[in-house]
């Protein structure tokens, strides 16, 4: 619509077209009447005019804010409507991706500034809904601002979620709820946190963020990214403040400002002392302990897990806030076992007893089933009769329908060659468990 050399309302001379276009608009480079170069964004499609005007109104709320893009001028009644913003001299974050990948100090600086930008929106109740590296612009003195608020959701917004609006997002960085009915409309802070974690991944690796793998990423950082990107919104960081705290711990370890291994053992001693004194513990300290365990390198973590106190496992299992961390803990414990080759046969009993503690204390059936599965795996691997008995007792006592469904899958996965198939069906309390065991028994005949 506008060509280089053309004029817009006799106020702006078009001198170039931005390669990275923003959301529902086209971005031009223009010179204003003083000869200073700015960026002008206009909306070409009439069906997007209302959203474009809404973006301008929303951005103007942050007129004095150094972390959100600034609007210098706008003409919303013009056809097409446009607004003018300062030109980002250094482009967006993709322009420095190679520098980010090879410099951990720059990673820390950039990631924290991205969080701070998003925090400005969330403090006002606004959800961006299209967080990605190209929507962070870099100005003089390396100031980073967030831009492209065309899909943002305001508090108590009555904006109807249409298919057209959903198509405006970016699938690579979008959370799973993007693809569910009503998910876009009801987005909360955890939506942006998911997209921010995926953005970190893209900047660190250059790889497509739809599938994240740990290859080439520091384990402490990958833990942060993985937590941001959980499929269930409840399992992600719930606020950018929580994310910032976790990221700080990761970079403290990377830059050797703290030693996760030493801090873990110090905290473990404090928790055990409290349990010795009055049988009470701090739930937050237990959560922090699990985070430190995840931030460790694999070798240190395996060492810590070999002697993990059972009463703290009980504390974790009984803590409603720790349900997602408990699943991570069980999987870490299993990996430690699978990676080791020097366990005595009796270690199967240790694992079975630990997993029985989880099974009996956990508040989620998913974690109960995960614990049982690991206990069966350890007992079978080390061929330990006492551990097998513990597993059989857990299975026999199941009464809950939901747990029975999950455990039925665990039993089927264990197969006819497993000691589980020898459980007498009539000794079990739930009819589904009896049925599955009978089916396995028939296969043996």
Short mmCIF file of C-alpha atoms in Angstrom, two decimals:
data_model
loop_
_atom_site.label_atom_id
_atom_site.label_comp_id
_atom_site.label_asym_id
_atom_site.label_seq_id
_atom_site.Cartn_x
_atom_site.Cartn_y
_atom_site.Cartn_z
CA UNK A 1 0.00 0.00 0.00
CA UNK A 2 2.83 2.38 0.86
CA UNK A 3 5.98 2.40 -1.24
CA UNK A 4 9.50 3.56 -0.47
CA UNK A 5 9.71 7.23 -1.39
CA UNK A 6 6.01 7.79 -0.74
CA UNK A 7 4.45 10.05 1.88
CA UNK A 8 1.96 9.33 4.66
CA UNK A 9 -0.36 12.22 5.52
CA UNK A 10 2.41 14.62 4.46
CA UNK A 11 4.06 13.88 7.80
CA UNK A 12 6.19 10.82 7.18
CA UNK A 13 8.45 9.89 4.27
CA UNK A 14 8.76 6.13 3.72
CA UNK A 15 12.44 5.14 3.54
CA UNK A 16 12.28 1.34 3.98
CA UNK A 17 10.30 -1.74 4.90
CA UNK A 18 11.07 -3.76 8.04
CA UNK A 19 11.86 -7.40 7.28
CA UNK A 20 10.31 -8.57 10.56
CA UNK A 21 6.66 -7.67 10.37
CA UNK A 22 4.59 -7.32 13.54
CA UNK A 23 1.44 -9.25 14.27
CA UNK A 24 -1.51 -7.96 12.27
CA UNK A 25 0.35 -4.95 10.83
CA UNK A 26 3.11 -3.99 8.43
CA UNK A 27 6.11 -2.05 9.73
CA UNK A 28 7.82 0.65 7.68
CA UNK A 29 10.83 2.82 8.35
CA UNK A 30 9.92 6.48 7.94
CA UNK A 31 11.46 9.89 8.44
CA UNK A 32 9.43 12.42 10.36
CA UNK A 33 9.31 16.15 9.66
CA UNK A 34 12.51 16.69 11.65
CA UNK A 35 14.35 14.10 9.56
CA UNK A 36 14.58 11.56 12.40
CA UNK A 37 14.00 7.93 11.42
CA UNK A 38 11.15 6.14 13.17
CA UNK A 39 9.13 2.93 12.73
CA UNK A 40 5.53 3.16 11.51
CA UNK A 41 3.13 0.27 11.82
CA UNK A 42 -0.09 0.23 9.85
CA UNK A 43 -2.99 -2.20 9.55
CA UNK A 44 -3.98 -3.08 6.01
CA UNK A 45 -6.93 -5.42 6.64
CA UNK A 46 -10.22 -3.76 7.69
CA UNK A 47 -11.27 -6.85 9.69
CA UNK A 48 -8.30 -6.15 12.00
CA UNK A 49 -8.93 -2.42 12.48
CA UNK A 50 -10.67 -2.79 15.86
CA UNK A 51 -7.87 -4.95 17.23
CA UNK A 52 -5.28 -2.54 15.89
CA UNK A 53 -6.97 0.42 17.59
CA UNK A 54 -7.20 -1.65 20.77
CA UNK A 55 -3.45 -2.30 20.61
CA UNK A 56 -2.77 1.44 20.40
CA UNK A 57 -5.01 2.15 23.36
CA UNK A 58 -3.37 -0.61 25.39
CA UNK A 59 0.19 0.49 24.62
CA UNK A 60 -0.61 4.08 25.53
CA UNK A 61 -1.31 2.87 29.09
CA UNK A 62 2.46 2.36 29.34
CA UNK A 63 3.47 5.72 27.90
CA UNK A 64 6.04 6.38 30.65
CA UNK A 65 7.24 2.80 30.92
CA UNK A 66 10.76 1.99 29.76
CA UNK A 67 10.03 -1.73 29.30
CA UNK A 68 7.07 -1.46 26.91
CA UNK A 69 7.25 -0.03 23.39
CA UNK A 70 6.39 3.69 23.16
CA UNK A 71 3.85 5.20 20.75
CA UNK A 72 5.01 8.60 19.50
CA UNK A 73 2.07 9.36 17.24
CA UNK A 74 -1.02 7.64 15.86
CA UNK A 75 -3.76 8.21 13.32
CA UNK A 76 -6.52 5.70 13.94
CA UNK A 77 -9.11 7.31 11.68
CA UNK A 78 -6.78 7.27 8.72
CA UNK A 79 -7.24 4.53 6.12
CA UNK A 80 -5.30 2.47 6.89
CA UNK A 81 -4.81 3.36 10.58
CA UNK A 82 -1.23 3.58 11.83
CA UNK A 83 0.95 4.43 14.77
CA UNK A 84 4.57 5.53 15.05
CA UNK A 85 7.16 4.21 17.50
CA UNK A 86 10.90 4.75 17.94
CA UNK A 87 13.00 2.69 15.57
CA UNK A 88 14.79 -0.16 17.36
CA UNK A 89 18.38 0.50 16.36
CA UNK A 90 19.46 -3.07 17.10
CA UNK A 91 16.39 -4.92 15.84
CA UNK A 92 14.86 -7.73 17.91
CA UNK A 93 16.43 -10.53 19.94
CA UNK A 94 17.02 -12.67 16.88
CA UNK A 95 19.62 -10.13 15.77
CA UNK A 96 21.87 -11.11 18.71
CA UNK A 97 21.02 -14.81 18.93
CA UNK A 98 24.56 -15.94 18.09
CA UNK A 99 25.99 -13.72 20.83
CA UNK A 100 23.45 -15.07 23.31
CA UNK A 101 24.28 -18.69 22.54
CA UNK A 102 27.98 -18.35 23.34
CA UNK A 103 27.81 -16.00 26.33
CA UNK A 104 26.17 -17.15 29.57
CA UNK A 105 26.47 -13.69 31.12
CA UNK A 106 24.54 -12.22 28.19
CA UNK A 107 21.97 -15.00 28.52
CA UNK A 108 21.41 -14.03 32.14
CA UNK A 109 21.13 -10.33 31.34
CA UNK A 110 18.76 -10.78 28.40
CA UNK A 111 16.52 -13.35 30.08
CA UNK A 112 16.06 -11.22 33.18
CA UNK A 113 15.21 -8.19 31.06
CA UNK A 114 12.64 -10.26 29.14
CA UNK A 115 11.09 -11.27 32.46
CA UNK A 116 11.04 -7.65 33.63
CA UNK A 117 9.24 -6.57 30.46
CA UNK A 118 6.59 -9.22 30.92
CA UNK A 119 6.27 -8.35 34.60
CA UNK A 120 5.20 -4.81 33.66
CA UNK A 121 2.24 -6.22 31.74
CA UNK A 122 1.27 -8.76 34.37
CA UNK A 123 1.38 -6.19 37.18
CA UNK A 124 -1.39 -4.37 35.30
CA UNK A 125 -3.35 -7.56 34.70
CA UNK A 126 -2.49 -7.69 30.98
CA UNK A 127 -1.55 -11.01 29.31
CA UNK A 128 0.50 -10.69 26.11
CA UNK A 129 -0.48 -14.03 24.50
CA UNK A 130 2.14 -13.80 21.75
CA UNK A 131 5.49 -13.78 23.58
CA UNK A 132 8.38 -14.69 21.26
CA UNK A 133 11.93 -13.41 20.65
CA UNK A 134 10.99 -11.12 17.78
CA UNK A 135 8.54 -9.24 19.99
CA UNK A 136 11.37 -7.99 22.19
CA UNK A 137 13.06 -4.96 20.61
CA UNK A 138 16.56 -3.69 21.39
CA UNK A 139 17.25 0.05 21.67
CA UNK A 140 20.30 2.14 22.49
CA UNK A 141 22.33 1.08 25.51
CA UNK A 142 20.88 -2.42 25.04
CA UNK A 143 17.50 -1.44 26.48
CA UNK A 144 14.95 -4.18 25.75
CA UNK A 145 11.22 -3.51 25.42
CA UNK A 146 8.25 -5.73 24.67
CA UNK A 147 6.12 -4.94 21.64
CA UNK A 148 3.20 -6.24 19.52
CA UNK A 149 0.39 -6.14 22.05
CA UNK A 150 -2.29 -6.74 19.42
CA UNK A 151 -3.31 -10.07 20.93
CA UNK A 152 -3.00 -8.98 24.55
CA UNK A 153 -5.80 -9.68 27.00
CA UNK A 154 -6.76 -7.01 29.50
CA UNK A 155 -8.31 -7.65 32.92
CA UNK A 156 -12.02 -8.50 32.70
CA UNK A 157 -11.77 -8.17 28.91
CA UNK A 158 -15.03 -8.82 27.12
CA UNK A 159 -13.21 -9.39 23.84
CA UNK A 160 -14.71 -12.46 22.24
CA UNK A 161 -12.23 -15.17 21.27
CA UNK A 162 -12.74 -15.69 17.56
CA UNK A 163 -10.98 -18.10 15.24
CA UNK A 164 -9.37 -15.13 13.52
CA UNK A 165 -7.87 -13.99 16.80
CA UNK A 166 -6.51 -17.43 17.57
CA UNK A 167 -4.87 -17.61 14.16
CA UNK A 168 -2.94 -14.49 15.07
CA UNK A 169 -0.78 -16.30 17.63
CA UNK A 170 2.47 -18.12 16.97
CA UNK A 171 2.20 -21.90 17.27
CA UNK A 172 5.89 -22.51 17.96
CA UNK A 173 5.71 -20.65 21.27
CA UNK A 174 2.06 -21.25 22.16
CA UNK A 175 1.06 -23.47 25.10
CA UNK A 176 -1.22 -26.51 24.59
CA UNK A 177 -4.29 -24.57 25.74
CA UNK A 178 -3.90 -22.41 22.60
CA UNK A 179 -5.38 -25.35 20.71
CA UNK A 180 -8.34 -25.92 23.03
CA UNK A 181 -11.74 -24.27 22.86
CA UNK A 182 -11.78 -21.18 25.06
CA UNK A 183 -8.11 -21.51 25.96
CA UNK A 184 -7.07 -18.30 24.22
CA UNK A 185 -9.85 -16.31 25.80
CA UNK A 186 -9.05 -17.49 29.34
CA UNK A 187 -5.26 -17.15 29.15
CA UNK A 188 -3.49 -16.24 32.38
CA UNK A 189 0.11 -15.45 33.36
CA UNK A 190 1.11 -19.11 32.95
CA UNK A 191 0.35 -18.76 29.20
CA UNK A 192 3.02 -16.08 28.81
CA UNK A 193 5.40 -17.99 31.09
CA UNK A 194 5.14 -21.03 28.81
CA UNK A 195 5.90 -18.87 25.76
CA UNK A 196 8.77 -17.17 27.57
CA UNK A 197 10.35 -20.55 28.41
CA UNK A 198 10.05 -21.59 24.77
CA UNK A 199 11.64 -18.26 23.78
CA UNK A 200 14.58 -18.94 26.09
CA UNK A 201 14.98 -22.32 24.40
CA UNK A 202 14.93 -20.83 20.90
CA UNK A 203 17.50 -18.20 21.81
CA UNK A 204 19.79 -20.75 23.49
CA UNK A 205 19.69 -23.36 20.73
CA UNK A 206 18.33 -21.83 17.55
CA UNK A 207 16.09 -24.90 17.31
CA UNK A 208 12.32 -24.98 16.81
CA UNK A 209 10.73 -24.70 20.25
CA UNK A 210 7.79 -27.00 19.55
CA UNK A 211 9.92 -29.93 20.72
CA UNK A 212 12.43 -29.16 23.45
CA UNK A 213 15.40 -31.42 24.16
CA UNK A 214 18.25 -30.94 26.61
CA UNK A 215 21.00 -31.25 23.97
CA UNK A 216 23.56 -28.49 24.40
CA UNK A 217 21.78 -26.76 27.31
CA UNK A 218 23.14 -26.46 30.83
CA UNK A 219 21.11 -28.81 33.04
CA UNK A 220 20.17 -26.03 35.48
CA UNK A 221 18.80 -23.88 32.67
CA UNK A 222 17.00 -26.80 31.04
CA UNK A 223 15.18 -27.47 34.30
CA UNK A 224 13.85 -23.89 34.23
CA UNK A 225 12.80 -24.14 30.58
CA UNK A 226 11.18 -27.52 31.13
CA UNK A 227 9.17 -26.23 34.08
CA UNK A 228 8.01 -23.17 32.11
CA UNK A 229 6.90 -25.45 29.27
CA UNK A 230 4.86 -28.00 31.20
CA UNK A 231 1.67 -29.07 29.41
CA UNK A 232 -0.46 -28.50 32.50
CA UNK A 233 -0.58 -24.77 33.36
CA UNK A 234 -0.68 -25.61 37.09
CA UNK A 235 2.72 -27.30 36.82
CA UNK A 236 4.46 -24.21 35.41
CA UNK A 237 5.80 -21.25 37.36
CA UNK A 238 2.65 -19.40 38.36
CA UNK A 239 4.17 -15.90 38.36
CA UNK A 240 7.09 -14.22 36.65
CA UNK A 241 8.46 -13.52 40.15
CA UNK A 242 8.64 -17.28 40.78
CA UNK A 243 10.31 -17.77 37.40
CA UNK A 244 12.81 -15.03 38.15
CA UNK A 245 13.73 -16.64 41.46
CA UNK A 246 14.25 -20.02 39.79
CA UNK A 247 16.30 -18.51 36.97
CA UNK A 248 18.46 -16.64 39.48
CA UNK A 249 19.29 -19.93 41.23
CA UNK A 250 20.19 -21.53 37.89
CA UNK A 251 22.58 -18.73 36.89
CA UNK A 252 24.02 -18.59 40.42
CA UNK A 253 25.05 -22.20 39.88
CA UNK A 254 26.26 -21.65 36.31
CA UNK A 255 28.43 -18.70 37.36
CA UNK A 256 29.51 -20.47 40.55
CA UNK A 257 28.01 -17.87 42.85
CA UNK A 258 26.50 -20.76 44.79
CA UNK A 259 27.16 -24.49 44.91
CA UNK A 260 23.87 -26.37 44.54
CA UNK A 261 25.40 -29.50 46.05
CA UNK A 262 26.59 -27.72 49.21
CA UNK A 263 23.42 -25.67 49.53
CA UNK A 264 21.34 -28.84 49.16
CA UNK A 265 23.18 -30.59 52.00
CA UNK A 266 22.99 -27.51 54.25
CA UNK A 267 19.25 -27.27 53.69
CA UNK A 268 18.79 -31.02 54.16
CA UNK A 269 20.51 -30.77 57.55
CA UNK A 270 18.21 -27.90 58.59
CA UNK A 271 15.10 -29.85 57.61
CA UNK A 272 16.28 -32.97 59.42
CA UNK A 273 17.12 -30.94 62.55
CA UNK A 274 13.60 -29.51 62.59
CA UNK A 275 12.14 -33.00 62.21
CA UNK A 276 14.33 -34.21 65.08
CA UNK A 277 13.29 -31.34 67.34
CA UNK A 278 9.54 -31.29 66.94
CA UNK A 279 8.52 -33.53 64.03
CA UNK A 280 7.55 -30.43 62.02
CA UNK A 281 9.08 -29.14 58.81
CA UNK A 282 8.85 -26.11 56.57
CA UNK A 283 6.93 -26.96 53.39
CA UNK A 284 8.75 -24.21 51.49
CA UNK A 285 12.12 -25.60 52.54
CA UNK A 286 11.15 -29.02 51.20
CA UNK A 287 10.14 -27.45 47.88
CA UNK A 288 13.44 -25.59 47.74
CA UNK A 289 15.29 -28.83 48.46
CA UNK A 290 13.65 -30.48 45.45
CA UNK A 291 14.52 -27.52 43.26
CA UNK A 292 18.17 -27.74 44.30
CA UNK A 293 18.14 -31.45 43.56
CA UNK A 294 16.91 -30.69 40.03
CA UNK A 295 19.54 -27.99 39.53
CA UNK A 296 22.43 -30.35 40.33
CA UNK A 297 24.52 -32.11 37.73
CA UNK A 298 23.43 -35.74 37.25
CA UNK A 299 26.34 -37.27 39.17
CA UNK A 300 25.81 -35.10 42.24
CA UNK A 301 22.07 -35.68 42.11
CA UNK A 302 22.53 -39.45 41.95
CA UNK A 303 24.78 -39.31 44.99
CA UNK A 304 22.21 -37.28 46.92
CA UNK A 305 19.36 -39.62 45.99
CA UNK A 306 21.16 -42.74 47.19
CA UNK A 307 20.77 -41.61 50.78
CA UNK A 308 17.61 -39.54 50.56
CA UNK A 309 15.83 -39.70 53.97
CA UNK A 310 12.49 -41.55 53.90
CA UNK A 311 10.83 -39.16 56.33
CA UNK A 312 11.51 -36.32 53.90
CA UNK A 313 9.99 -38.44 51.13
CA UNK A 314 6.95 -38.68 53.39
CA UNK A 315 6.97 -34.90 53.83
CA UNK A 316 7.10 -34.44 50.06
CA UNK A 317 4.29 -36.93 49.44
CA UNK A 318 2.04 -35.23 52.01
CA UNK A 319 2.63 -31.74 50.57
CA UNK A 320 -0.13 -30.72 48.13
CA UNK A 321 2.12 -28.02 46.66
CA UNK A 322 4.77 -30.56 45.76
CA UNK A 323 2.73 -32.92 43.56
CA UNK A 324 4.42 -31.92 40.31
CA UNK A 325 7.86 -31.93 41.97
CA UNK A 326 7.13 -35.37 43.43
CA UNK A 327 6.70 -36.82 39.94
CA UNK A 328 10.02 -35.29 38.93
CA UNK A 329 11.63 -36.70 42.08
CA UNK A 330 10.39 -40.25 41.36
CA UNK A 331 11.68 -40.08 37.79
CA UNK A 332 15.04 -38.76 39.00
CA UNK A 333 15.22 -41.59 41.55
CA UNK A 334 14.44 -44.14 38.82
CA UNK A 335 17.08 -42.70 36.50
CA UNK A 336 19.65 -42.90 39.31
CA UNK A 337 18.73 -46.58 39.75
CA UNK A 338 18.78 -47.35 36.03
CA UNK A 339 22.13 -45.60 35.52
CA UNK A 340 23.81 -47.39 38.43
CA UNK A 341 25.37 -50.84 38.33
CA UNK A 342 26.59 -51.35 41.88
CA UNK A 343 23.37 -51.82 43.85
CA UNK A 344 23.08 -54.81 46.16
CA UNK A 345 19.93 -56.93 46.00
CA UNK A 346 18.62 -55.37 49.20
CA UNK A 347 18.45 -51.96 47.55
CA UNK A 348 15.24 -53.12 45.89
CA UNK A 349 13.69 -53.19 49.36
CA UNK A 350 14.86 -49.63 50.02
CA UNK A 351 13.21 -48.46 46.81
CA UNK A 352 10.03 -50.44 47.44
CA UNK A 353 9.73 -49.03 50.96
CA UNK A 354 10.39 -45.48 49.71
CA UNK A 355 7.79 -45.87 46.97
CA UNK A 356 5.30 -47.35 49.43
CA UNK A 357 5.79 -44.17 51.46
CA UNK A 358 4.87 -42.15 48.34
CA UNK A 359 2.02 -44.52 47.50
CA UNK A 360 0.47 -44.18 50.92
CA UNK A 361 1.08 -40.46 51.36
CA UNK A 362 0.66 -38.90 47.93
CA UNK A 363 -2.41 -36.79 47.27
CA UNK A 364 -2.53 -37.68 43.54
CA UNK A 365 -3.32 -41.04 41.96
CA UNK A 366 -0.91 -40.28 39.14
CA UNK A 367 2.01 -40.16 41.57
CA UNK A 368 0.78 -43.26 43.42
CA UNK A 369 0.78 -45.22 40.17
CA UNK A 370 4.19 -43.82 39.20
CA UNK A 371 5.63 -44.88 42.57
CA UNK A 372 4.18 -48.39 42.26
CA UNK A 373 5.56 -48.76 38.74
CA UNK A 374 9.07 -47.86 39.93
CA UNK A 375 8.83 -50.23 42.89
CA UNK A 376 7.82 -53.09 40.59
CA UNK A 377 10.66 -52.22 38.21
CA UNK A 378 13.26 -52.26 41.02
CA UNK A 379 11.96 -55.48 42.60
CA UNK A 380 11.98 -57.28 39.25
CA UNK A 381 15.39 -55.89 38.23
CA UNK A 382 17.08 -57.06 41.44
CA UNK A 383 14.88 -60.14 41.84
CA UNK A 384 14.21 -59.38 45.50
CA UNK A 385 11.35 -61.30 47.11
CA UNK A 386 10.76 -58.89 50.01
CA UNK A 387 10.41 -55.95 47.59
CA UNK A 388 7.97 -58.00 45.50
CA UNK A 389 5.86 -58.60 48.61
CA UNK A 390 5.72 -54.85 49.26
CA UNK A 391 4.50 -54.27 45.69
CA UNK A 392 1.86 -57.00 45.99
CA UNK A 393 0.57 -55.48 49.24
CA UNK A 394 0.16 -52.07 47.57
CA UNK A 395 -1.81 -53.61 44.71
CA UNK A 396 -4.04 -55.75 46.95
CA UNK A 397 -5.12 -52.78 49.06
CA UNK A 398 -6.36 -50.53 46.24
CA UNK A 399 -9.99 -49.41 46.66
CA UNK A 400 -10.23 -46.20 44.58
CA UNK A 401 -11.70 -46.46 41.07
CA UNK A 402 -9.41 -43.81 39.62
CA UNK A 403 -6.30 -45.36 41.14
CA UNK A 404 -7.41 -48.84 40.01
CA UNK A 405 -7.62 -47.64 36.39
CA UNK A 406 -4.07 -46.30 36.54
CA UNK A 407 -2.69 -49.36 38.32
CA UNK A 408 -4.42 -51.67 35.84
CA UNK A 409 -2.22 -50.09 33.16
CA UNK A 410 0.85 -50.53 35.36
CA UNK A 411 0.01 -54.24 35.76
CA UNK A 412 -0.54 -54.68 32.02
CA UNK A 413 2.73 -52.89 31.27
CA UNK A 414 4.58 -55.22 33.66
CA UNK A 415 3.53 -58.16 31.46
CA UNK A 416 2.90 -61.84 32.00
CA UNK A 417 6.53 -62.51 32.84
CA UNK A 418 6.38 -60.24 35.88
CA UNK A 419 5.96 -61.51 39.44
CA UNK A 420 2.81 -59.33 39.51
CA UNK A 421 1.01 -61.90 37.35
CA UNK A 422 1.29 -64.39 40.25
CA UNK A 423 -0.88 -62.33 42.59
CA UNK A 424 -4.03 -64.22 43.49
CA UNK A 425 -6.91 -62.09 42.06
CA UNK A 426 -9.27 -62.93 44.93
CA UNK A 427 -6.82 -61.35 47.41
CA UNK A 428 -7.37 -57.91 45.83
CA UNK A 429 -10.06 -55.48 46.95
CA UNK A 430 -10.90 -53.77 43.64
CA UNK A 431 -12.85 -55.64 40.96
CA UNK A 432 -10.85 -54.09 38.09
CA UNK A 433 -7.54 -55.23 39.57
CA UNK A 434 -9.01 -58.73 39.97
CA UNK A 435 -10.14 -58.71 36.35
CA UNK A 436 -6.76 -57.61 34.96
CA UNK A 437 -4.90 -60.21 37.06
CA UNK A 438 -7.28 -62.93 35.84
CA UNK A 439 -6.59 -61.87 32.25
CA UNK A 440 -2.85 -62.16 32.86
CA UNK A 441 -3.38 -65.54 34.49
CA UNK A 442 -5.32 -66.79 31.47
CA UNK A 443 -2.45 -65.74 29.21
CA UNK A 444 -0.10 -67.89 31.28
CA UNK A 445 -2.24 -71.00 30.79
#
